Short mmCIF file of C-alpha atoms in Angstrom, two decimals:
data_model
loop_
_atom_site.label_atom_id
_atom_site.label_comp_id
_atom_site.label_asym_id
_atom_site.label_seq_id
_atom_site.Cartn_x
_atom_site.Cartn_y
_atom_site.Cartn_z
CA MET A 1 0.00 0.00 0.00
CA THR A 2 2.93 2.34 -0.41
CA SER A 3 3.44 4.71 -3.30
CA THR A 4 6.43 6.52 -4.74
CA SER A 5 4.38 8.48 -7.32
CA LEU A 6 5.14 12.18 -7.48
CA HIS A 7 1.87 13.24 -5.85
CA TYR A 8 2.57 11.04 -2.81
CA GLU A 9 6.21 11.93 -2.33
CA PRO A 10 6.83 13.73 0.97
CA LEU A 11 6.76 17.50 0.80
CA THR A 12 10.36 17.68 1.98
CA VAL A 13 11.47 15.22 -0.74
CA VAL A 14 9.68 17.15 -3.49
CA SER A 15 11.17 20.37 -2.11
CA GLU A 16 14.69 18.99 -2.36
CA ARG A 17 14.03 17.72 -5.89
CA ILE A 18 12.78 21.18 -6.86
CA ARG A 19 15.83 22.82 -5.27
CA ARG A 20 18.12 20.51 -7.24
CA ARG A 21 16.06 21.26 -10.37
CA GLU A 22 15.29 17.57 -10.91
CA VAL A 23 11.63 18.56 -11.22
CA SER A 24 10.18 22.01 -11.74
CA PRO A 25 7.45 23.81 -9.77
CA VAL A 26 5.49 24.09 -13.01
CA GLU A 27 5.70 20.34 -13.60
CA VAL A 28 4.71 19.50 -10.03
CA THR A 29 1.87 22.04 -9.92
CA GLY A 30 0.51 20.91 -13.29
CA ALA A 31 0.53 17.28 -12.17
CA MET A 32 -1.26 18.19 -8.95
CA LEU A 33 -3.93 20.23 -10.77
CA ASP A 34 -4.47 17.33 -13.19
CA ARG A 35 -4.96 14.99 -10.24
CA ILE A 36 -7.45 17.34 -8.61
CA GLY A 37 -9.37 17.46 -11.89
CA GLU A 38 -9.35 13.69 -12.08
CA LEU A 39 -10.29 12.82 -8.50
CA ASP A 40 -11.90 15.65 -6.60
CA SER A 41 -15.31 15.27 -8.23
CA ARG A 42 -15.47 12.11 -6.12
CA TYR A 43 -13.96 13.37 -2.86
CA HIS A 44 -15.14 17.03 -2.84
CA SER A 45 -12.20 18.37 -0.84
CA TYR A 46 -11.79 21.73 -2.60
CA ALA A 47 -14.13 24.68 -2.21
CA THR A 48 -12.17 26.62 -4.85
CA VAL A 49 -9.36 25.54 -7.18
CA LEU A 50 -7.11 28.42 -8.28
CA ALA A 51 -5.52 26.77 -11.31
CA ASP A 52 -4.40 29.85 -13.26
CA ARG A 53 -3.01 31.63 -10.22
CA ALA A 54 -1.25 28.46 -9.07
CA MET A 55 0.47 28.06 -12.43
CA ASP A 56 1.54 31.72 -12.37
CA ARG A 57 2.99 31.23 -8.88
CA ALA A 58 4.76 28.08 -10.03
CA LYS A 59 6.32 29.91 -12.99
CA THR A 60 7.53 32.67 -10.67
CA ALA A 61 9.07 30.09 -8.33
CA GLU A 62 10.73 28.31 -11.25
CA ALA A 63 12.25 31.56 -12.50
CA GLU A 64 13.54 32.47 -9.04
CA ILE A 65 15.12 29.08 -8.48
CA ALA A 66 16.78 29.25 -11.91
CA LYS A 67 18.41 32.51 -10.76
CA GLY A 68 19.68 30.88 -7.57
CA ILE A 69 17.03 32.39 -5.31
CA TRP A 70 15.89 29.83 -2.73
CA ARG A 71 13.18 30.75 -0.24
CA GLY A 72 13.31 27.54 1.76
CA PRO A 73 11.61 24.15 1.91
CA LEU A 74 8.21 25.37 0.67
CA HIS A 75 9.54 27.13 -2.42
CA GLY A 76 7.60 25.95 -5.46
CA VAL A 77 5.64 23.34 -3.48
CA PRO A 78 1.84 23.12 -4.09
CA LEU A 79 -0.20 23.49 -0.87
CA ALA A 80 -3.81 24.25 0.00
CA LEU A 81 -5.63 26.38 2.60
CA LYS A 82 -8.60 25.71 4.83
CA ASP A 83 -11.32 28.09 3.69
CA LEU A 84 -11.38 30.03 6.95
CA CYS A 85 -8.07 31.69 5.99
CA TYR A 86 -8.67 35.14 4.52
CA THR A 87 -7.37 35.53 0.95
CA THR A 88 -7.59 38.60 -1.26
CA PHE A 89 -7.36 36.39 -4.34
CA SER A 90 -10.29 34.07 -3.57
CA PRO A 91 -13.56 34.12 -1.63
CA SER A 92 -13.27 33.00 2.01
CA ALA A 93 -16.54 31.45 3.09
CA GLY A 94 -15.58 29.76 6.35
CA GLY A 95 -17.91 26.87 5.50
CA THR A 96 -20.95 29.16 5.43
CA THR A 97 -23.34 30.04 2.63
CA MET A 98 -23.69 33.70 3.59
CA HIS A 99 -19.99 34.40 2.95
CA ARG A 100 -19.64 32.51 -0.34
CA GLU A 101 -18.95 35.76 -2.21
CA PHE A 102 -16.87 37.39 0.54
CA THR A 103 -13.40 38.32 -0.69
CA PRO A 104 -11.44 39.86 2.21
CA PRO A 105 -9.42 43.06 1.80
CA TYR A 106 -6.30 41.40 3.24
CA ASN A 107 -4.70 37.99 3.59
CA ALA A 108 -4.45 36.02 6.80
CA THR A 109 -0.96 36.25 8.26
CA VAL A 110 -0.47 32.51 7.69
CA VAL A 111 -1.32 32.95 3.99
CA ASP A 112 1.17 35.77 3.57
CA ARG A 113 3.85 33.74 5.33
CA LEU A 114 3.31 30.68 3.12
CA GLU A 115 3.43 32.79 -0.02
CA GLN A 116 6.51 34.68 1.18
CA ALA A 117 8.10 31.24 1.63
CA GLY A 118 7.43 30.59 -2.06
CA ALA A 119 4.58 28.09 -1.67
CA VAL A 120 2.14 27.58 -4.54
CA THR A 121 -1.46 27.91 -3.33
CA LEU A 122 -3.62 25.41 -5.22
CA GLY A 123 -6.91 26.55 -3.70
CA LYS A 124 -9.21 26.72 -0.69
CA LEU A 125 -10.38 23.57 1.07
CA LYS A 126 -13.85 22.76 2.34
CA MET A 127 -14.70 22.79 6.02
CA THR A 128 -17.67 22.40 8.32
CA GLU A 129 -19.92 25.42 8.79
CA GLY A 130 -18.12 28.02 10.88
CA ALA A 131 -15.60 25.29 11.86
CA TYR A 132 -18.10 23.57 14.17
CA THR A 133 -19.21 19.95 13.85
CA SER A 134 -21.19 19.66 10.60
CA HIS A 135 -21.33 20.99 7.08
CA HIS A 136 -24.03 23.43 6.06
CA PRO A 137 -27.00 21.45 4.66
CA ASP A 138 -26.48 23.07 1.24
CA ASP A 139 -22.83 22.03 1.05
CA GLN A 140 -21.47 18.68 -0.17
CA ALA A 141 -19.21 17.35 2.58
CA PRO A 142 -15.80 15.91 1.63
CA LEU A 143 -15.59 12.10 1.55
CA ASN A 144 -12.86 10.02 3.14
CA PRO A 145 -10.55 8.57 0.46
CA TRP A 146 -9.82 5.56 2.68
CA ASN A 147 -13.51 4.63 2.49
CA THR A 148 -16.18 7.08 1.43
CA GLY A 149 -18.63 5.50 3.86
CA TYR A 150 -16.54 6.56 6.87
CA TRP A 151 -16.22 9.76 8.90
CA VAL A 152 -13.66 12.38 7.91
CA GLY A 153 -13.82 14.16 11.25
CA SER A 154 -14.42 17.87 11.64
CA SER A 155 -13.86 20.66 10.88
CA SER A 156 -10.75 20.56 8.65
CA THR A 157 -12.42 17.99 6.43
CA GLY A 158 -11.15 19.22 3.08
CA SER A 159 -7.63 19.54 4.48
CA GLY A 160 -7.67 15.93 5.62
CA VAL A 161 -9.14 14.55 2.42
CA ALA A 162 -6.98 16.55 -0.02
CA THR A 163 -3.74 15.76 1.79
CA ALA A 164 -4.57 12.05 2.13
CA ALA A 165 -5.69 11.73 -1.49
CA GLY A 166 -2.50 13.32 -2.85
CA LEU A 167 -4.28 16.48 -3.98
CA CYS A 168 -1.74 18.75 -2.25
CA TYR A 169 1.55 18.18 -0.42
CA GLY A 170 0.25 19.67 2.80
CA SER A 171 -2.47 21.95 4.06
CA LEU A 172 -3.51 24.26 6.85
CA GLY A 173 -6.18 23.29 9.34
CA SER A 174 -7.54 24.73 12.56
CA ASP A 175 -8.32 23.05 15.87
CA THR A 176 -10.81 24.22 18.51
CA GLY A 177 -11.87 20.85 19.90
CA GLY A 178 -9.96 18.45 17.65
CA SER A 179 -10.32 19.76 14.11
CA ILE A 180 -6.72 19.22 13.04
CA ARG A 181 -6.46 15.95 14.94
CA PHE A 182 -9.70 14.21 13.94
CA PRO A 183 -9.21 14.54 10.15
CA SER A 184 -5.53 13.65 10.58
CA ALA A 185 -6.57 10.52 12.49
CA THR A 186 -9.32 9.45 10.10
CA CYS A 187 -7.20 10.05 6.99
CA GLY A 188 -3.86 8.62 8.16
CA LEU A 189 -2.04 11.97 8.39
CA THR A 190 0.41 13.76 10.64
CA GLY A 191 -1.02 16.96 12.12
CA ILE A 192 0.35 19.53 14.54
CA LYS A 193 -1.88 21.51 16.86
CA PRO A 194 0.64 24.10 18.00
CA THR A 195 0.73 25.87 21.33
CA TRP A 196 -2.08 28.42 21.49
CA GLY A 197 -0.62 31.64 20.07
CA ARG A 198 2.37 29.93 18.42
CA VAL A 199 0.68 30.67 15.06
CA SER A 200 -1.13 33.94 14.39
CA ARG A 201 -4.91 33.86 14.01
CA HIS A 202 -5.04 37.24 12.26
CA GLY A 203 -7.34 36.92 9.26
CA VAL A 204 -8.72 33.53 10.29
CA PHE A 205 -12.48 33.14 10.82
CA PRO A 206 -12.90 32.36 14.54
CA LEU A 207 -14.99 29.62 16.05
CA ALA A 208 -13.92 30.27 19.65
CA ASP A 209 -10.98 32.63 19.99
CA SER A 210 -9.47 31.32 23.22
CA LEU A 211 -9.64 27.72 21.94
CA ASP A 212 -8.71 28.19 18.26
CA HIS A 213 -5.33 26.95 16.99
CA VAL A 214 -4.04 27.10 13.40
CA GLY A 215 -1.61 24.41 12.29
CA PRO A 216 -0.30 22.14 9.54
CA MET A 217 -1.60 18.84 8.23
CA ALA A 218 0.80 16.71 6.19
CA ARG A 219 1.89 13.14 5.53
CA THR A 220 5.06 13.11 7.66
CA ALA A 221 6.37 14.80 10.77
CA ALA A 222 9.14 16.41 8.72
CA ASP A 223 6.60 17.85 6.28
CA ALA A 224 4.49 19.24 9.12
CA ALA A 225 7.63 20.74 10.65
CA ALA A 226 8.48 22.51 7.40
CA LEU A 227 4.99 24.03 7.25
CA LEU A 228 5.01 25.05 10.91
CA GLY A 229 8.38 26.74 10.51
CA ALA A 230 6.93 29.01 7.83
CA ILE A 231 3.76 30.08 9.65
CA ALA A 232 4.78 30.28 13.34
CA GLY A 233 5.91 33.39 15.15
CA ALA A 234 4.98 36.77 16.57
CA ASP A 235 2.60 38.99 14.60
CA PRO A 236 1.93 42.67 15.24
CA ASN A 237 -1.58 42.15 13.89
CA ASP A 238 -2.36 39.50 16.53
CA PRO A 239 -1.56 40.61 20.09
CA THR A 240 -2.16 37.05 21.32
CA ALA A 241 0.59 35.60 19.11
CA LEU A 242 3.53 34.42 21.19
CA GLN A 243 6.78 36.39 21.09
CA ASP A 244 9.01 33.32 21.50
CA PRO A 245 11.54 32.94 18.67
CA VAL A 246 10.76 30.23 16.14
CA PRO A 247 13.44 27.51 15.93
CA ASP A 248 14.43 25.71 12.76
CA TYR A 249 12.21 22.69 13.29
CA LEU A 250 14.03 20.69 10.60
CA ALA A 251 17.54 21.34 11.92
CA ASN A 252 17.55 18.76 14.74
CA LEU A 253 14.93 16.43 13.33
CA GLY A 254 17.22 13.41 13.27
CA THR A 255 18.68 13.65 16.77
CA GLY A 256 16.29 11.05 18.17
CA ILE A 257 14.55 10.68 21.52
CA ARG A 258 17.04 8.71 23.60
CA GLY A 259 16.71 9.71 27.25
CA LEU A 260 13.36 11.49 26.90
CA THR A 261 10.69 10.62 29.46
CA ILE A 262 7.26 9.85 28.03
CA GLY A 263 4.32 9.74 30.41
CA ILE A 264 1.29 7.47 30.10
CA ASP A 265 -1.86 7.67 32.19
CA ARG A 266 -3.06 4.11 31.62
CA SER A 267 -6.48 4.74 33.07
CA TYR A 268 -7.04 7.77 30.83
CA ALA A 269 -5.59 6.07 27.75
CA ASN A 270 -7.14 2.62 28.17
CA ASP A 271 -10.34 2.59 30.24
CA GLY A 272 -13.41 2.32 28.04
CA ILE A 273 -11.30 2.68 24.89
CA ASP A 274 -11.65 0.42 21.84
CA GLY A 275 -9.30 -2.57 22.05
CA GLU A 276 -7.68 -1.91 18.67
CA VAL A 277 -6.86 1.66 19.71
CA VAL A 278 -5.30 0.41 22.95
CA ALA A 279 -3.30 -2.32 21.20
CA ALA A 280 -1.89 0.16 18.67
CA LEU A 281 -0.93 2.55 21.48
CA ASN A 282 0.80 -0.26 23.40
CA GLU A 283 2.80 -1.19 20.31
CA ALA A 284 3.75 2.47 19.79
CA GLU A 285 4.95 2.56 23.40
CA ARG A 286 7.16 -0.45 22.67
CA VAL A 287 8.62 1.29 19.61
CA LEU A 288 9.32 4.49 21.54
CA VAL A 289 11.12 2.49 24.23
CA SER A 290 13.19 0.76 21.55
CA LEU A 291 14.26 4.22 20.38
CA GLY A 292 15.60 5.01 23.84
CA ALA A 293 12.67 6.76 25.51
CA LYS A 294 11.84 6.09 29.16
CA ILE A 295 8.22 5.48 30.16
CA ARG A 296 6.73 6.86 33.36
CA ASP A 297 3.23 6.20 34.64
CA VAL A 298 1.47 9.47 35.42
CA ARG A 299 -2.00 10.63 36.39
CA ILE A 300 -3.45 13.62 34.59
CA PRO A 301 -5.92 15.84 36.46
CA PRO A 302 -9.63 14.93 36.43
CA PHE A 303 -10.82 15.66 32.89
CA GLU A 304 -14.45 14.56 32.62
CA LYS A 305 -16.03 17.77 33.86
CA LEU A 306 -13.73 19.92 31.74
CA VAL A 307 -14.61 17.95 28.60
CA SER A 308 -18.33 18.34 29.38
CA LEU A 309 -17.79 22.11 29.49
CA TRP A 310 -16.22 22.34 26.03
CA ILE A 311 -19.54 22.79 24.21
CA PRO A 312 -20.72 25.56 26.57
CA MET A 313 -17.36 27.36 26.35
CA CYS A 314 -17.31 27.04 22.58
CA SER A 315 -20.91 28.25 22.38
CA VAL A 316 -20.22 31.50 24.24
CA GLU A 317 -17.20 32.39 22.13
CA THR A 318 -18.97 31.38 18.91
CA ALA A 319 -21.86 33.67 19.81
CA ILE A 320 -19.33 36.50 20.17
CA ALA A 321 -17.70 35.65 16.82
CA HIS A 322 -21.07 35.73 15.02
CA ASN A 323 -22.54 38.73 16.79
CA HIS A 324 -22.58 40.81 13.57
CA THR A 325 -24.60 38.26 11.60
CA TYR A 326 -26.63 36.49 14.27
CA PRO A 327 -29.55 36.73 14.87
CA ALA A 328 -29.86 39.23 11.99
CA ARG A 329 -29.21 36.49 9.40
CA ALA A 330 -30.23 33.47 11.45
CA SER A 331 -32.16 31.93 8.55
CA GLU A 332 -28.91 31.46 6.62
CA TYR A 333 -27.34 29.26 9.31
CA GLY A 334 -27.42 25.48 9.39
CA PRO A 335 -29.15 23.88 12.38
CA ASP A 336 -26.08 22.75 14.34
CA LEU A 337 -24.20 26.05 14.27
CA LYS A 338 -27.43 27.92 14.96
CA ALA A 339 -28.13 25.76 18.03
CA LEU A 340 -24.59 26.33 19.30
CA ILE A 341 -24.93 30.10 19.04
CA ASP A 342 -28.34 30.05 20.72
CA GLN A 343 -26.81 28.09 23.60
CA GLY A 344 -23.98 30.59 23.91
CA ARG A 345 -26.33 33.55 23.97
CA SER A 346 -28.27 31.97 26.84
CA LEU A 347 -25.36 31.20 29.19
CA THR A 348 -24.94 33.29 32.32
CA GLY A 349 -21.80 34.97 33.58
CA ILE A 350 -21.73 32.58 36.52
CA GLU A 351 -21.71 29.60 34.16
CA VAL A 352 -18.87 31.10 32.11
CA GLY A 353 -16.94 31.78 35.31
CA GLU A 354 -17.32 28.14 36.36
CA ILE A 355 -15.90 27.00 33.03
CA ASN A 356 -12.88 29.24 33.38
CA HIS A 357 -12.20 28.06 36.94
CA GLU A 358 -12.30 24.42 35.78
CA ARG A 359 -10.01 25.30 32.89
CA LEU A 360 -7.46 26.93 35.19
CA LYS A 361 -7.48 23.98 37.59
CA PHE A 362 -6.88 21.45 34.84
CA SER A 363 -4.19 23.60 33.21
CA GLY A 364 -2.32 23.95 36.49
CA GLY A 365 -2.55 20.24 37.21
CA LEU A 366 -1.30 19.34 33.74
CA ALA A 367 1.64 21.73 34.06
CA ALA A 368 2.62 19.89 37.24
CA VAL A 369 2.56 16.56 35.37
CA PHE A 370 4.97 18.02 32.82
CA GLN A 371 7.45 18.71 35.60
CA GLU A 372 8.09 14.94 35.56
CA ILE A 373 7.91 14.12 31.84
CA ASP A 374 8.88 15.47 28.44
CA LEU A 375 5.91 14.15 26.46
CA LEU A 376 2.54 12.52 27.11
CA LEU A 377 1.38 9.58 24.96
CA ILE A 378 -2.38 9.21 24.35
CA PRO A 379 -4.78 8.07 21.62
CA THR A 380 -6.35 10.61 19.28
CA MET A 381 -9.84 9.09 19.41
CA PRO A 382 -11.41 6.60 21.82
CA MET A 383 -12.72 4.43 18.98
CA THR A 384 -11.73 3.28 15.51
CA VAL A 385 -12.89 5.53 12.66
CA PRO A 386 -16.71 5.39 12.76
CA SER A 387 -18.88 4.92 9.70
CA LEU A 388 -21.09 7.76 8.50
CA ALA A 389 -24.10 5.64 9.41
CA ARG A 390 -22.84 5.31 12.96
CA MET A 391 -22.18 9.03 13.20
CA SER A 392 -25.69 9.86 11.95
CA GLU A 393 -27.13 7.65 14.68
CA TYR A 394 -25.17 9.63 17.22
CA GLY A 395 -26.47 12.93 15.88
CA GLU A 396 -25.43 15.80 18.12
CA ASP A 397 -25.90 13.84 21.37
CA PRO A 398 -23.69 15.78 23.80
CA SER A 399 -22.64 12.63 25.64
CA VAL A 400 -21.37 11.08 22.42
CA LEU A 401 -19.57 14.26 21.40
CA ASN A 402 -18.01 14.51 24.86
CA GLY A 403 -16.73 10.95 24.49
CA ILE A 404 -15.10 11.76 21.16
CA LEU A 405 -13.53 14.90 22.67
CA ARG A 406 -11.88 12.97 25.51
CA PHE A 407 -8.35 13.12 24.06
CA THR A 408 -8.60 16.43 22.20
CA ALA A 409 -10.63 19.12 24.01
CA PRO A 410 -8.55 19.17 27.23
CA PHE A 411 -5.49 20.28 25.25
CA ASP A 412 -7.41 23.02 23.46
CA PHE A 413 -8.43 24.32 26.88
CA THR A 414 -4.78 24.27 28.04
CA GLY A 415 -3.32 25.43 24.73
CA SER A 416 -0.83 22.54 24.82
CA PRO A 417 0.90 21.52 21.58
CA THR A 418 0.31 18.03 20.19
CA ILE A 419 1.39 15.99 17.20
CA THR A 420 -1.00 13.41 15.74
CA LEU A 421 0.62 10.36 14.15
CA PRO A 422 -0.81 7.31 12.34
CA ASN A 423 0.06 4.16 14.30
CA GLY A 424 -1.85 1.27 12.74
CA ILE A 425 -4.66 0.00 10.54
CA ASP A 426 -7.87 -1.35 12.08
CA HIS A 427 -9.77 -4.52 11.12
CA GLY A 428 -11.79 -2.59 8.55
CA GLY A 429 -8.73 -1.15 6.81
CA MET A 430 -9.04 2.34 8.33
CA PRO A 431 -6.13 4.26 9.93
CA LEU A 432 -5.47 4.25 13.66
CA SER A 433 -3.85 7.21 15.36
CA MET A 434 -2.12 8.51 18.48
CA GLN A 435 -0.96 11.82 19.92
CA LEU A 436 2.12 13.06 21.68
CA VAL A 437 1.43 16.10 23.88
CA GLY A 438 4.14 18.50 25.03
CA ARG A 439 4.79 21.48 27.24
CA HIS A 440 3.98 24.88 25.80
CA VAL A 441 6.24 25.86 22.88
CA SER A 442 7.78 22.38 22.64
CA GLU A 443 6.87 21.79 19.00
CA ASP A 444 10.53 21.14 18.19
CA LEU A 445 10.52 18.19 20.56
CA LEU A 446 7.20 16.91 19.22
CA VAL A 447 8.37 16.87 15.60
CA ARG A 448 11.64 15.25 16.66
CA ALA A 449 9.75 12.48 18.44
CA GLY A 450 7.30 12.10 15.57
CA HIS A 451 10.13 11.83 13.07
CA ALA A 452 11.95 9.27 15.23
CA TYR A 453 8.80 7.14 15.40
CA GLN A 454 8.24 7.42 11.66
CA SER A 455 11.87 6.51 10.93
CA VAL A 456 11.23 2.96 12.19
CA THR A 457 7.54 2.50 11.29
CA ASP A 458 5.70 2.75 7.99
CA TRP A 459 2.14 3.65 9.01
CA HIS A 460 2.60 7.16 7.63
CA THR A 461 3.44 5.70 4.21
CA ARG A 462 0.17 3.76 3.93
CA ARG A 463 -2.26 5.14 1.37
CA PRO A 464 -5.97 4.71 0.70
CA PRO A 465 -6.16 1.34 -1.07
CA ASP A 466 -8.09 2.66 -4.09
CA LEU A 467 -5.46 5.35 -4.69
CA ALA A 468 -2.25 3.48 -3.85
#
C-alpha cells in the first residue's frame, strides 16, 4: 500500500528535488492540478481551485530558483488552505453560505507567510460550517478517500481529504476541539496543533478565539515541521501571538529521543477505549522504548467535567464571533451552528466563570505533570474511525460528542501543543492514530519524536487502497 508516485512523495522530498532542479514547480503544480481534476469530483475536498493563479505562482518560483534564489523548503511546493483563511485572491466562506462571495481586503498572516516562503497555493479547502461539527445542509461534505462510507472528522475535512488523497503536499487546518487531529486521524495523516498563540490567528475566521489553533496537516512529521516553521511566530496584527523565537524545526529532526521521558496515564488512555486503539498505542509505546525513551506512569488531572464544558465554552465564544450576523441572518445558518450560538447567547456569567475556573485547575494540574515528563502519549480518538451511518445515529448527542472529545478538548483548553501520528490500521482497513502532547512551545521536541517514530515504522506511508 505504499506509493512513490510524485503526488505522494513527501513535501520535503519534493522540495529537495525542486531545489536541485530535478523537477520544476510548473511540472509539479501541473501534475497536482491534473490529479485534482481527475479525483476531486469524487472526494469534494476543494471549495475553490485556483488553477491559473497556481500556475503563475509556479512559474515565478521556477524563474527564481533558476536565478539561484531559494526561499526555503516550501519554495515551489503546491499546498492548500482551509477556507477560513482570509485571501484577497479568492472568496473566504468559512464553510458558510452567507460568505460565499466574501473576498477579504487582506490575507491572513499565515497565507502571507506561506506565499513569502514561495509556496504555490492550489486553492481553498472545504470545512464544516463556521468550523463547528457539521457541514451546512447546502454544502457537499468531503468524503474520506480511505472509504467514502466513513467519517472524515471535523472541521478541517477538506484539508484531511486533499492531503490524504494526494491532492496537495500539505495543508492548513484549525483546531478548537480536535479539528486538526480528527481529520488527521481518520485520513492517516500527521497533524500539529501548535501551542495556542504559536501561530497567528489574524485573518482567520474564529470559532472560539481562546480555543482556536491554526496548524499544519501533512503526511510526515518532517513535512508538518516545514509548514510550521513558515507560519509560526509573533505577529503585530495578533496581540495574542507568542513572542518566543521560532526555531528551525528541521535542523535537529534526526537527533532522536534517547533519554526522553514519556508519560502514560493508563487509566485515561485505556479505560473504556476500543481494544484496537489500545493495542496500537501499546505497540507504539514499545517502539518508543526501543528508540531510547523512558516510560513513566502518570496521572493527569480529572478531565471529565472539563470535557463536558467544552460545548458551553465554545458556544459563548462562537456567539461573540457571530454577533454581527446572528440573529440578523439566522435563517442562513445550518441547524447545528445555529443551536450552538443560541446556547452561547443563553449562558450566564456565573456559568462562564465556572468553566474558566475548571479550565485553570486542569491547566495547572497538567503543568505539574509536565514537571516529571517530556511528552505525554495518548490516543487521538477513543474508537476506531466510525462509519457515516454510525455518526448519523449519534447525531449531536452531547454525551457522544463529549466521548469523542476525551483526548482532544482538554489540550485546546490548556493550549498545549500536540502531534498526531498514524500508528496502525484497524480490522476494517481504516487508519489508527495517536498523539504526543508537550509542554507549551515544545513543537521542536514533538516533531523530533514524531520523526523518530516514523523513521522505524511505515504507518505514515500507507495510502488509501483505491489510490495506492
